[in-house]
Coordinates of C-alpha atoms and ligand atoms in Angstrom, one line a residue:
M3 CA 0.0 0.0 0.0
I4 CA 2.7 2.4 1.0
E5 CA 4.6 1.6 -2.2
K6 CA 1.5 2.3 -4.3
C7 CA 1.3 5.7 -2.6
L8 CA 5.0 6.3 -3.1
E9 CA 4.8 5.4 -6.7
S10 CA 1.7 7.4 -7.4
T11 CA 3.2 10.6 -6.1
A12 CA 6.5 10.0 -8.0
S13 CA 5.7 11.7 -11.2
S14 CA 3.9 14.6 -9.6
H15 CA 7.0 16.5 -8.5
V16 CA 10.3 14.8 -9.2
S17 CA 10.9 15.9 -12.7
S18 CA 10.4 19.6 -12.0
R19 CA 13.2 21.9 -10.9
P20 CA 13.2 22.1 -7.1
A21 CA 11.4 25.2 -5.9
S22 CA 13.7 27.7 -4.1
N23 CA 12.0 27.0 -0.8
S24 CA 12.2 23.2 -1.1
Y25 CA 14.9 20.7 -1.1
Q26 CA 15.2 17.5 -3.3
L27 CA 17.2 14.5 -2.2
A28 CA 17.7 11.5 -4.6
V29 CA 18.6 8.2 -3.1
V30 CA 20.0 6.0 -5.9
G31 CA 19.9 2.3 -5.1
C32 CA 17.9 0.9 -2.2
G33 CA 19.4 -2.4 -0.9
P34 CA 20.1 -2.7 2.8
R35 CA 22.4 0.3 2.8
G36 CA 19.9 2.6 1.2
L37 CA 17.3 1.4 3.7
Y38 CA 19.7 2.3 6.6
C39 CA 20.3 5.7 5.1
L40 CA 16.6 6.4 4.9
D41 CA 16.1 5.3 8.5
S42 CA 19.0 7.6 9.6
L43 CA 17.4 10.5 7.7
A44 CA 14.1 9.9 9.4
N45 CA 15.8 9.9 12.8
E46 CA 17.6 13.2 12.0
L47 CA 14.4 14.9 10.8
Q48 CA 12.6 13.7 13.9
Q49 CA 15.1 15.7 16.0
L50 CA 14.5 19.0 14.1
D51 CA 12.1 21.7 15.5
Q52 CA 11.6 23.1 12.0
I53 CA 11.5 20.8 9.0
P54 CA 12.3 22.2 5.6
R55 CA 10.1 21.3 2.7
L56 CA 11.8 18.1 1.7
Y57 CA 11.3 15.7 -1.2
V58 CA 13.0 12.3 -1.1
T59 CA 13.0 10.3 -4.3
V60 CA 14.2 6.7 -4.0
I61 CA 15.3 5.2 -7.3
E62 CA 15.6 1.4 -7.3
P63 CA 15.1 -1.0 -10.2
C64 CA 14.4 -4.1 -8.1
Q65 CA 10.9 -5.0 -7.1
Y66 CA 11.5 -5.0 -3.4
P67 CA 13.3 -1.9 -2.1
G68 CA 15.3 -2.6 1.1
A69 CA 16.0 -6.2 -0.2
G70 CA 17.4 -5.0 -3.5
C71 CA 18.8 -7.7 -5.8
T72 CA 20.9 -9.6 -3.3
Y73 CA 18.0 -10.3 -1.0
D74 CA 15.3 -10.7 -3.7
I75 CA 12.4 -12.3 -2.0
R76 CA 11.6 -14.5 -5.0
Q77 CA 14.9 -16.4 -5.0
P78 CA 14.9 -20.1 -4.0
H79 CA 15.4 -21.0 -0.4
H80 CA 18.5 -23.0 -0.8
L81 CA 20.4 -19.7 -1.2
R82 CA 21.3 -18.9 2.4
M83 CA 22.9 -16.2 4.4
N84 CA 26.5 -16.8 5.5
F85 CA 25.7 -15.1 8.8
A86 CA 23.6 -16.4 11.7
A87 CA 20.1 -14.9 12.0
R88 CA 20.8 -13.5 15.5
H89 CA 23.2 -10.9 14.1
I90 CA 20.7 -9.4 11.7
D91 CA 18.7 -6.4 12.9
A92 CA 17.7 -3.4 10.8
W93 CA 17.4 -1.2 13.8
V94 CA 20.9 -1.6 15.4
N95 CA 21.9 0.7 18.2
R96 CA 18.3 1.9 18.6
E97 CA 17.5 2.2 22.3
D98 CA 14.2 3.9 21.5
R99 CA 12.9 1.4 19.0
T100 CA 9.1 1.1 18.6
L101 CA 7.1 -2.1 19.0
Q102 CA 7.0 -2.5 15.2
Q103 CA 10.8 -2.3 14.9
L104 CA 11.8 -5.9 15.3
S105 CA 15.0 -7.8 14.8
L106 CA 15.1 -10.5 12.1
V107 CA 14.5 -13.3 14.7
E108 CA 11.6 -11.4 16.4
W109 CA 10.1 -10.8 12.9
M110 CA 10.5 -14.4 11.8
R111 CA 8.8 -15.6 15.0
L112 CA 5.7 -13.8 13.8
H113 CA 5.9 -14.4 10.0
H114 CA 8.1 -17.5 9.5
P115 CA 8.2 -19.4 12.9
G116 CA 9.8 -22.4 11.2
F117 CA 12.9 -20.3 10.4
A118 CA 13.1 -18.4 13.7
D119 CA 16.2 -20.2 15.1
P120 CA 18.7 -17.4 16.1
N121 CA 21.7 -19.7 15.1
A122 CA 20.3 -20.6 11.7
F123 CA 21.7 -19.3 8.4
V124 CA 18.3 -18.5 7.0
P125 CA 17.4 -18.2 3.3
R126 CA 18.3 -14.8 1.8
A127 CA 14.8 -14.5 0.4
I128 CA 13.4 -14.5 4.0
V129 CA 15.9 -11.8 5.0
G130 CA 14.7 -9.9 1.9
E131 CA 11.1 -10.1 3.1
Y132 CA 12.3 -8.7 6.4
L133 CA 14.3 -5.9 4.8
H134 CA 11.5 -5.0 2.5
H135 CA 9.1 -4.9 5.5
C136 CA 11.6 -2.6 7.3
F137 CA 11.7 -0.4 4.2
R138 CA 7.9 0.0 4.3
L139 CA 8.1 1.0 8.0
V140 CA 10.9 3.5 7.3
A141 CA 9.1 5.0 4.2
E142 CA 5.9 5.4 6.2
R143 CA 7.8 7.2 9.1
L144 CA 9.8 9.3 6.7
S145 CA 6.6 10.4 5.0
R146 CA 5.7 12.3 8.2
F147 CA 8.6 14.7 7.6
A148 CA 9.1 14.7 3.8
E149 CA 7.3 13.8 0.6
V150 CA 8.7 10.4 -0.3
S151 CA 8.4 8.8 -3.7
L152 CA 9.8 5.6 -5.3
I153 CA 10.8 5.2 -8.9
R154 CA 11.5 1.7 -10.1
D155 CA 14.2 2.4 -12.6
K156 CA 18.0 2.5 -13.0
V157 CA 20.1 5.6 -13.0
D158 CA 22.3 5.8 -16.1
E159 CA 24.2 9.0 -15.2
I160 CA 24.4 11.8 -12.7
K161 CA 25.9 15.2 -13.6
R162 CA 26.4 18.4 -11.6
T163 CA 25.0 21.5 -13.2
E164 CA 25.3 25.0 -11.7
D165 CA 23.5 24.5 -8.5
H166 CA 21.9 21.1 -8.6
W167 CA 22.3 17.5 -9.9
R168 CA 20.8 16.1 -13.0
V169 CA 19.9 12.5 -12.5
S170 CA 19.3 10.6 -15.8
L171 CA 17.1 7.6 -15.7
S172 CA 16.1 5.5 -18.7
S173 CA 12.6 7.0 -18.8
Q174 CA 13.1 10.6 -17.4
T175 CA 15.5 13.1 -16.0
L176 CA 15.3 14.4 -12.4
Q177 CA 16.9 17.3 -10.6
A178 CA 18.0 17.2 -7.1
N179 CA 20.0 19.3 -4.6
E180 CA 21.6 16.2 -3.1
V181 CA 22.3 12.7 -4.4
L182 CA 23.2 9.7 -2.3
L183 CA 24.6 6.7 -4.3
T184 CA 24.2 3.4 -2.5
I185 CA 24.3 1.1 -5.5
G186 CA 26.3 -1.7 -4.0
H187 CA 27.2 -4.4 -6.5
E188 CA 25.8 -2.3 -9.4
G189 CA 23.8 -5.4 -10.6
W190 CA 25.1 -8.9 -11.2
R191 CA 28.5 -8.3 -12.7
T192 CA 31.3 -10.9 -13.0
T193 CA 35.1 -10.7 -13.1
A194 CA 36.2 -11.0 -16.8
M195 CA 37.7 -14.4 -17.8
Q196 CA 41.1 -14.6 -19.4
E197 CA 40.1 -17.6 -21.5
E198 CA 38.3 -17.0 -24.8
I199 CA 35.1 -19.0 -24.5
S200 CA 32.2 -18.5 -26.9
S201 CA 28.9 -17.1 -25.6
E202 CA 27.1 -20.5 -26.4
R203 CA 29.4 -22.2 -23.9
L204 CA 29.9 -19.5 -21.3
I205 CA 27.3 -18.6 -18.7
E206 CA 28.3 -15.2 -17.4
G207 CA 27.1 -15.1 -13.8
V208 CA 25.0 -17.1 -11.5
F209 CA 22.2 -14.7 -10.5
P210 CA 19.3 -14.6 -10.9
I211 CA 19.3 -18.4 -10.7
C212 CA 16.0 -18.9 -12.6
K213 CA 17.5 -17.0 -15.6
Q214 CA 21.2 -18.0 -15.5
L215 CA 21.1 -21.7 -14.4
N216 CA 17.7 -22.9 -15.7
L217 CA 17.4 -26.2 -17.7
Q218 CA 17.9 -24.5 -21.0
Q219 CA 21.2 -22.9 -19.8
V220 CA 22.5 -26.0 -18.1
A221 CA 20.8 -29.2 -19.5
P222 CA 20.5 -32.3 -17.3
Q223 CA 23.6 -34.5 -17.8
A224 CA 25.8 -31.6 -19.0
K225 CA 29.4 -31.5 -18.1
V226 CA 30.1 -28.2 -16.4
A227 CA 33.1 -26.2 -15.4
L228 CA 32.4 -23.8 -12.5
R229 CA 34.8 -20.9 -12.3
G230 CA 35.3 -20.0 -8.6
F231 CA 35.2 -21.9 -5.4
G232 CA 33.7 -19.3 -3.1
L233 CA 30.2 -18.5 -1.9
T234 CA 28.8 -17.8 -5.3
A235 CA 30.2 -21.1 -6.7
I236 CA 28.6 -22.8 -3.7
D237 CA 25.2 -21.1 -4.5
A238 CA 25.6 -22.3 -8.2
A239 CA 26.4 -25.9 -7.2
L240 CA 23.5 -26.1 -4.8
S241 CA 21.2 -24.6 -7.5
L242 CA 22.1 -27.2 -10.0
T243 CA 21.5 -30.0 -7.5
E244 CA 19.3 -29.3 -4.5
G245 CA 17.6 -26.6 -6.6
R246 CA 16.6 -29.2 -9.2
G247 CA 15.0 -31.6 -6.7
G248 CA 18.0 -33.4 -5.2
K249 CA 17.9 -34.1 -1.5
F250 CA 20.4 -34.2 1.4
H251 CA 20.0 -36.8 4.1
E252 CA 21.6 -36.8 7.5
C253 CA 23.9 -39.9 7.9
G254 CA 25.8 -39.8 11.2
N255 CA 27.7 -36.5 11.2
E256 CA 27.7 -36.2 7.4
L257 CA 25.1 -35.6 4.7
Q258 CA 24.4 -37.9 1.8
Y259 CA 23.1 -36.7 -1.5
E260 CA 20.2 -38.3 -3.3
P261 CA 19.9 -36.9 -6.9
G262 CA 16.6 -35.6 -8.2
G263 CA 17.4 -36.6 -11.8
W264 CA 17.7 -33.1 -13.4
E265 CA 21.3 -32.4 -12.4
P266 CA 24.3 -32.0 -14.7
E267 CA 26.4 -35.1 -15.0
I268 CA 29.4 -33.5 -13.3
I269 CA 30.5 -30.2 -12.0
Y270 CA 34.2 -29.3 -12.1
P271 CA 34.9 -26.2 -9.8
Y272 CA 38.2 -24.4 -10.5
S273 CA 39.9 -21.3 -9.1
R274 CA 43.2 -19.5 -9.0
T275 CA 44.4 -20.9 -5.7
G276 CA 42.2 -24.0 -5.3
R277 CA 41.8 -23.2 -1.7
P278 CA 38.3 -23.7 -0.2
M279 CA 36.1 -21.7 2.2
L280 CA 36.0 -23.1 5.7
A281 CA 32.8 -23.6 7.6
K282 CA 31.6 -20.8 9.9
P283 CA 30.3 -22.1 13.3
S284 CA 26.6 -21.5 13.7
S285 CA 26.2 -22.1 17.4
P286 CA 27.7 -19.5 19.8
T287 CA 28.6 -22.2 22.3
L288 CA 32.2 -22.7 21.2
I289 CA 33.1 -19.0 21.1
D290 CA 31.3 -18.2 24.4
T291 CA 33.8 -20.3 26.2
V292 CA 36.7 -18.0 25.3
D293 CA 37.5 -15.3 27.8
T294 CA 36.3 -12.1 26.2
A295 CA 39.3 -10.2 27.8
I296 CA 41.5 -11.8 25.2
W297 CA 39.6 -10.1 22.3
D298 CA 39.3 -6.8 24.2
K299 CA 43.1 -6.7 24.8
W300 CA 44.0 -7.2 21.1
R301 CA 41.2 -5.0 19.9
T302 CA 42.7 -2.2 22.0
E303 CA 46.2 -3.0 20.7
I304 CA 45.0 -2.6 17.1
L305 CA 43.0 0.6 17.9
N306 CA 46.0 2.2 19.5
S307 CA 48.2 1.8 16.4
D308 CA 50.0 4.9 15.2
L309 CA 48.5 5.8 11.8
P310 CA 49.0 5.5 8.9
I311 CA 50.4 2.0 8.9
S312 CA 53.0 1.4 6.3
P313 CA 54.1 -2.1 5.0
S314 CA 57.1 -2.1 7.4
R315 CA 54.7 -1.9 10.4
F316 CA 51.9 -3.9 9.0
D317 CA 52.9 -7.2 10.6
A318 CA 53.4 -5.7 14.1
C319 CA 50.3 -3.5 14.1
L320 CA 47.7 -5.6 12.4
W321 CA 48.8 -9.2 11.8
Q322 CA 50.5 -10.1 15.1
P323 CA 47.5 -9.0 17.2
V324 CA 45.4 -11.5 15.2
I325 CA 47.9 -14.3 15.5
R326 CA 48.4 -13.6 19.2
A327 CA 44.7 -13.4 19.9
A328 CA 44.2 -16.7 18.1
S329 CA 47.0 -18.5 20.1
E330 CA 45.6 -17.2 23.4
A331 CA 42.0 -18.1 22.5
L332 CA 43.1 -21.6 21.5
T333 CA 45.1 -22.0 24.7
D334 CA 42.1 -20.8 26.7
I335 CA 39.5 -23.0 25.1
K336 CA 41.7 -26.2 25.1
G337 CA 43.4 -25.7 28.5
S338 CA 46.9 -26.4 27.1
I339 CA 49.5 -24.1 25.6
H340 CA 49.1 -23.3 21.9
S341 CA 51.9 -21.1 20.8
V342 CA 52.0 -18.2 18.3
T343 CA 54.4 -20.4 16.2
E344 CA 51.7 -23.1 16.0
V345 CA 49.1 -20.7 14.7
T346 CA 51.6 -19.0 12.3
Q347 CA 52.6 -22.5 11.0
W348 CA 49.0 -23.4 10.4
F349 CA 48.6 -20.3 8.3
E350 CA 51.8 -21.0 6.3
N351 CA 50.6 -24.6 5.6
W352 CA 47.2 -23.3 4.6
R353 CA 48.8 -21.1 1.9
L354 CA 50.5 -24.1 0.5
L355 CA 47.5 -26.4 0.8
P356 CA 47.8 -29.2 -1.8
P357 CA 44.6 -30.1 -3.7
E358 CA 44.4 -33.6 -2.2
M359 CA 44.0 -32.0 1.3
V360 CA 41.1 -29.7 0.3
T361 CA 38.2 -32.0 1.3
N362 CA 40.0 -32.9 4.6
V363 CA 40.2 -29.3 5.7
M364 CA 36.6 -28.7 4.7
R365 CA 35.5 -31.7 6.6
Q366 CA 37.5 -30.8 9.6
S367 CA 36.2 -27.2 9.7
A368 CA 32.6 -28.6 9.5
E369 CA 33.2 -31.0 12.3
I370 CA 34.6 -28.2 14.5
A371 CA 31.8 -25.9 13.6
L372 CA 29.3 -28.6 14.6
G373 CA 31.1 -29.2 17.9
N374 CA 32.1 -32.8 17.0
R375 CA 35.8 -32.1 17.0
P376 CA 38.0 -29.8 19.3
P377 CA 38.9 -26.5 17.8
D378 CA 42.2 -26.2 15.9
A379 CA 44.6 -23.4 15.0
G380 CA 42.5 -22.8 11.8
W381 CA 39.4 -22.2 13.8
S382 CA 41.2 -19.9 16.2
I383 CA 42.7 -17.8 13.5
G384 CA 39.2 -17.4 11.8
E385 CA 37.6 -16.6 15.1
A386 CA 40.3 -14.0 15.9
W387 CA 39.7 -12.4 12.5
R388 CA 36.0 -12.2 13.1
Q389 CA 36.4 -10.8 16.6
L390 CA 39.0 -8.2 15.7
Y391 CA 37.5 -7.2 12.4
P392 CA 35.5 -4.3 13.8
A393 CA 38.7 -2.9 15.3
L394 CA 40.5 -3.4 11.9
V395 CA 37.7 -1.6 10.2
K396 CA 37.9 1.4 12.6
T397 CA 41.7 1.6 12.4
I398 CA 42.2 1.1 8.6
S399 CA 39.3 3.0 7.1
H400 CA 39.9 6.6 6.0
G401 CA 43.6 6.7 5.7
G402 CA 44.7 4.3 8.4
L403 CA 46.9 2.4 5.9
T404 CA 49.3 3.8 3.4
N405 CA 48.5 2.8 -0.2
N406 CA 51.2 0.2 -0.2
G407 CA 49.8 -1.0 3.1
W408 CA 46.5 -1.5 1.4
T409 CA 48.0 -3.7 -1.3
Q410 CA 49.4 -5.9 1.4
F411 CA 46.2 -5.9 3.4
K412 CA 44.1 -6.9 0.4
L413 CA 46.1 -10.0 -0.1
L414 CA 45.7 -11.0 3.5
A415 CA 42.0 -10.1 3.5
V416 CA 41.3 -12.3 0.5
E417 CA 42.9 -15.2 2.3
M418 CA 41.2 -14.5 5.6
E419 CA 37.8 -14.3 3.8
R420 CA 38.1 -18.0 3.0
I421 CA 39.1 -18.9 6.6
A422 CA 36.8 -16.5 8.5
F423 CA 33.8 -15.5 6.4
G424 CA 32.9 -18.8 4.8
P425 CA 29.5 -20.5 4.5
S426 CA 27.5 -22.3 7.2
E427 CA 28.7 -25.7 8.3
E428 CA 25.5 -27.1 6.7
N429 CA 26.5 -25.7 3.2
V430 CA 30.1 -27.1 3.6
R431 CA 28.6 -30.5 4.5
K432 CA 26.4 -30.3 1.4
I433 CA 29.3 -29.6 -0.9
L434 CA 31.2 -32.5 0.7
A435 CA 28.2 -34.7 0.1
L436 CA 28.2 -33.7 -3.5
I437 CA 31.9 -34.5 -3.7
D438 CA 31.4 -37.8 -2.0
H439 CA 28.6 -38.6 -4.5
G440 CA 30.8 -37.7 -7.5
M441 CA 28.5 -34.8 -8.6
I442 CA 31.3 -32.4 -7.8
D443 CA 34.8 -33.4 -9.0
L444 CA 37.8 -31.5 -7.7
T445 CA 40.2 -33.0 -10.3
F446 CA 40.8 -29.6 -12.0
L447 CA 40.5 -27.4 -8.8
A448 CA 43.7 -25.3 -9.0
Q449 CA 44.6 -23.4 -12.2
P450 CA 43.5 -25.8 -14.9
S451 CA 43.7 -24.9 -18.6
L452 CA 40.3 -24.1 -20.2
T453 CA 40.2 -23.9 -24.0
E454 CA 37.7 -23.9 -26.8
H455 CA 38.6 -24.9 -30.4
N456 CA 36.2 -25.5 -33.2
G457 CA 33.3 -25.4 -30.8
I458 CA 34.8 -28.0 -28.5
M459 CA 35.5 -26.8 -24.9
K460 CA 38.1 -28.7 -22.8
I461 CA 39.4 -28.5 -19.3
S462 CA 42.8 -30.0 -18.6
N463 CA 45.5 -30.3 -16.0
D464 CA 49.0 -31.9 -16.4
S465 CA 47.6 -35.4 -16.7
I466 CA 44.0 -35.4 -17.8
T467 CA 41.6 -33.6 -20.3
V468 CA 37.9 -33.6 -20.3
N469 CA 35.4 -32.2 -22.8
L470 CA 32.8 -29.8 -21.4
D471 CA 29.4 -28.5 -22.4
K472 CA 29.2 -25.3 -20.3
C473 CA 31.4 -23.1 -18.2
I474 CA 29.7 -20.9 -15.5
N475 CA 31.6 -17.8 -14.4
A476 CA 30.8 -17.7 -10.6
V477 CA 33.3 -14.9 -9.7
I478 CA 31.6 -11.7 -8.8
A479 CA 33.2 -8.4 -9.9
S480 CA 35.6 -7.0 -7.3
P481 CA 34.5 -3.8 -5.5
N482 CA 37.4 -2.0 -7.1
T483 CA 36.2 -2.6 -10.6
P484 CA 33.2 -0.2 -10.9
A485 CA 30.9 -0.6 -13.9
T486 CA 32.2 1.6 -16.7
T487 CA 28.7 2.9 -17.4
G488 CA 26.3 4.0 -14.7
P489 CA 26.4 6.8 -12.1
I490 CA 29.8 5.9 -10.6
G491 CA 31.4 5.1 -14.0
S492 CA 30.2 8.4 -15.4
L493 CA 31.5 10.4 -12.4
L494 CA 34.9 8.6 -12.6
S495 CA 35.3 9.2 -16.4
R496 CA 34.6 12.9 -16.0
G497 CA 37.2 13.1 -13.2
S498 CA 34.5 14.4 -10.7
I499 CA 35.4 11.6 -8.3
K500 CA 38.6 9.6 -7.9
C501 CA 39.9 6.3 -6.6
I502 CA 42.5 6.4 -3.9
D503 CA 44.7 4.4 -6.3
P504 CA 43.9 2.5 -9.4
T505 CA 43.5 -0.7 -7.4
L506 CA 41.4 0.8 -4.6
G507 CA 38.0 2.3 -4.1
I508 CA 36.6 5.8 -4.3
D509 CA 38.0 8.3 -1.8
I510 CA 35.4 9.6 0.6
D511 CA 35.4 11.4 3.9
R512 CA 33.7 10.1 7.0
A513 CA 30.4 11.7 5.9
G514 CA 30.5 9.7 2.6
R515 CA 31.4 12.9 0.6
P516 CA 33.8 12.2 -2.3
I517 CA 37.1 13.9 -2.0
S518 CA 37.4 15.8 -5.2
E519 CA 40.2 17.8 -6.8
I520 CA 37.6 20.1 -8.4
P521 CA 36.1 22.3 -5.8
G522 CA 32.3 22.3 -5.9
D523 CA 32.2 19.5 -8.4
T524 CA 30.8 17.0 -6.0
A525 CA 28.9 19.4 -3.6
G526 CA 25.7 17.6 -2.4
L527 CA 27.0 14.1 -3.4
A528 CA 27.5 11.2 -1.1
I529 CA 28.7 7.6 -2.0
L530 CA 28.4 4.8 0.4
G531 CA 29.1 1.0 0.1
R532 CA 31.1 -1.3 -2.0
A533 CA 32.5 1.3 -4.5
T534 CA 34.4 2.9 -1.6
E535 CA 36.2 -0.4 -0.5
G536 CA 39.8 0.5 0.0
C537 CA 38.9 3.8 1.6
V538 CA 36.5 2.1 3.9
L539 CA 37.1 -1.5 4.9
G540 CA 34.5 -4.3 5.0
N541 CA 31.5 -2.6 3.3
D542 CA 30.0 -6.0 2.5
T543 CA 31.3 -8.1 5.3
Ligands
LIG616 C1 25.1 -13.3 -3.8 C2 25.4 -12.5 -2.6 C3 25.2 -13.0 -1.4 C4 25.6 -12.3 -0.2 N1 25.3 -12.9 1.0 C5 25.7 -12.2 2.1 C6 25.5 -12.7 3.4 O1 25.0 -13.9 3.5 N2 25.8 -12.0 4.5 C7 26.3 -10.7 4.3 O2 26.6 -10.1 5.4 N3 26.6 -10.2 3.1 C8 26.2 -10.9 2.0 N4 26.5 -10.3 0.8 C9 27.1 -9.0 0.7 C10 26.0 -7.9 0.3 O3 26.6 -7.2 -0.7 C11 25.6 -7.0 1.5 O4 25.1 -7.9 2.5 C12 24.6 -6.0 1.1 O5 23.7 -6.5 0.1 C13 25.2 -4.7 0.7 O6 24.1 -3.7 0.7 P1 24.1 -2.5 -0.3 O7 22.8 -1.8 -0.1 O8 25.3 -1.7 -0.1 O9 24.3 -3.1 -1.8 P2 23.3 -4.0 -2.6 O10 22.6 -5.0 -1.8 O11 24.0 -4.4 -3.8 O12 22.1 -2.9 -3.1 C14 22.4 -1.9 -4.1 C15 21.1 -1.6 -4.8 O13 21.3 -0.6 -5.7 C16 20.6 -0.9 -6.9 N5 21.3 -0.3 -8.0 C17 22.4 -0.7 -8.6 N6 22.8 0.1 -9.6 C18 21.8 1.1 -9.7 C19 21.6 2.2 -10.6 N7 22.4 2.5 -11.5 N8 20.4 2.9 -10.4 C20 19.6 2.6 -9.4 N9 19.8 1.6 -8.5 C21 20.8 0.8 -8.7 C22 20.5 -2.4 -7.0 O14 19.4 -2.8 -7.7 C23 20.5 -2.8 -5.5 O15 19.2 -3.1 -5.1 C24 26.1 -11.0 -0.4 C25 26.4 -10.5 -1.6 C26 26.0 -11.2 -2.7 C27 26.3 -10.6 -4.1

């Protein structure tokens, strides 16, 4: 209802030039971050004695604002969060929340009681329903202070003219005094492949599943290469199996796969390193037994670093606290000494992990996450990274690292992503079940060669070659490769905004205002989220 109201008012005022006594704000992109921004705006306006005449126009192409494309409520339920439900709350830090402002778990108890386990990694579609519900509450509240409208369209370009912004959509052009860009992933983009594969053989991207991985795209019994071995590749593998009617059955501590009959014949994942993602524990029981003073001590150590941190001080200021916290946590939880050397050695071995050990480390991490095996150095290093990450974000964002320091940090962060920010233990066990069944084959996991000649695509390693039907590119574009078209691409190409460095994100201040060399060129513009990664740490983590 509120959306109908929002949309019906949209065309009545947004395309006209703002009146001198009114103020126009355009919010471009409304995933979770756009939602939080609108909520903050409503909070700010609520504090004011006198409210200016304000128009807020939300521009979002996806059907369900708040959810955006990542949390689209129509996606299948086997696509899960990699984060326990208890951590998800759209109204964080709100002491004065109203009875309607519920956390995800509270909301699920009312609307999806079957999912309301605080430790569960719930379907992203359910989180999307929740976020969209929150958007409706926020829009309703904001409407008390401003005229709010929603346009379901994509912004192609934004341009500063004398005293306002021109916002070009596919169907119309708007004018605004201020523009907020929260466009996240900028749609479903992939990282370009080096190999030259024809469009008949290549599936560029996994989402939306119903379009990219349907039976026409990947026929039953097809032989498929899957580029990537991260969360998106896991989503793809589950969509081609569980999503096609296959079932997982509990069998002791493991899962067994029963095919549904519509699966590909075989899926060959491959990646640059061949290293897997480790399971993230769902139950807080394990971590609750670690003395919290350990995390506090090492958080403080990181927060007290002299800034900016250069490569020569990187190890002492950022990495050693993580390693030391990991060794102390492991010692605390196991009641026997586990040295810094042991933890460091685990990490060194991890970086040299041979392909034949991949399923072992995945299985081990799932067993630890389930509580069926005592924690090891790998668990402790992942937990230390998760616990200290907020301190790293605070220390590093907005100039805490020199540019060379960032290059070093990015390499470490990519590695730690696999160890600390992996899928649920359930999804790791599902992938292991598919490997045990033979549906997923790790023969070509690390750096195979993929070629296509005369319409025949092949994957090979030093000893074996197999013909393939399709290759799925399941590697999402990095935050530091903005789309060349679209609002950010257009601002970058005109030089209105700049990246900190060619391999890093857009330079913004703490208010999200781009730092521009041309005075006035970006007045009234704010950019938040993934495009700023490298100036801000952990936008999507
Ligand atoms: C497949 C996938 C799974 C994920 N799972 C998790 C998870 O389990 N846990 C977790 O913490 N994080 C997860 N993430 C990270 C995720 O990016 C963040 O959780 C969150 O979505 C970031 O919010 P955002 O609003 O900044 O960006 P987005 O969610 O990307 O939202 C941006 C919005 O802007 C819109 N938009 C883009 N371009 C334009 C344009 N030109 N004009 C107008 N609108 C535009 C898009 O339609 C979109 O709705 C996942 C990401 C992906 C891609």
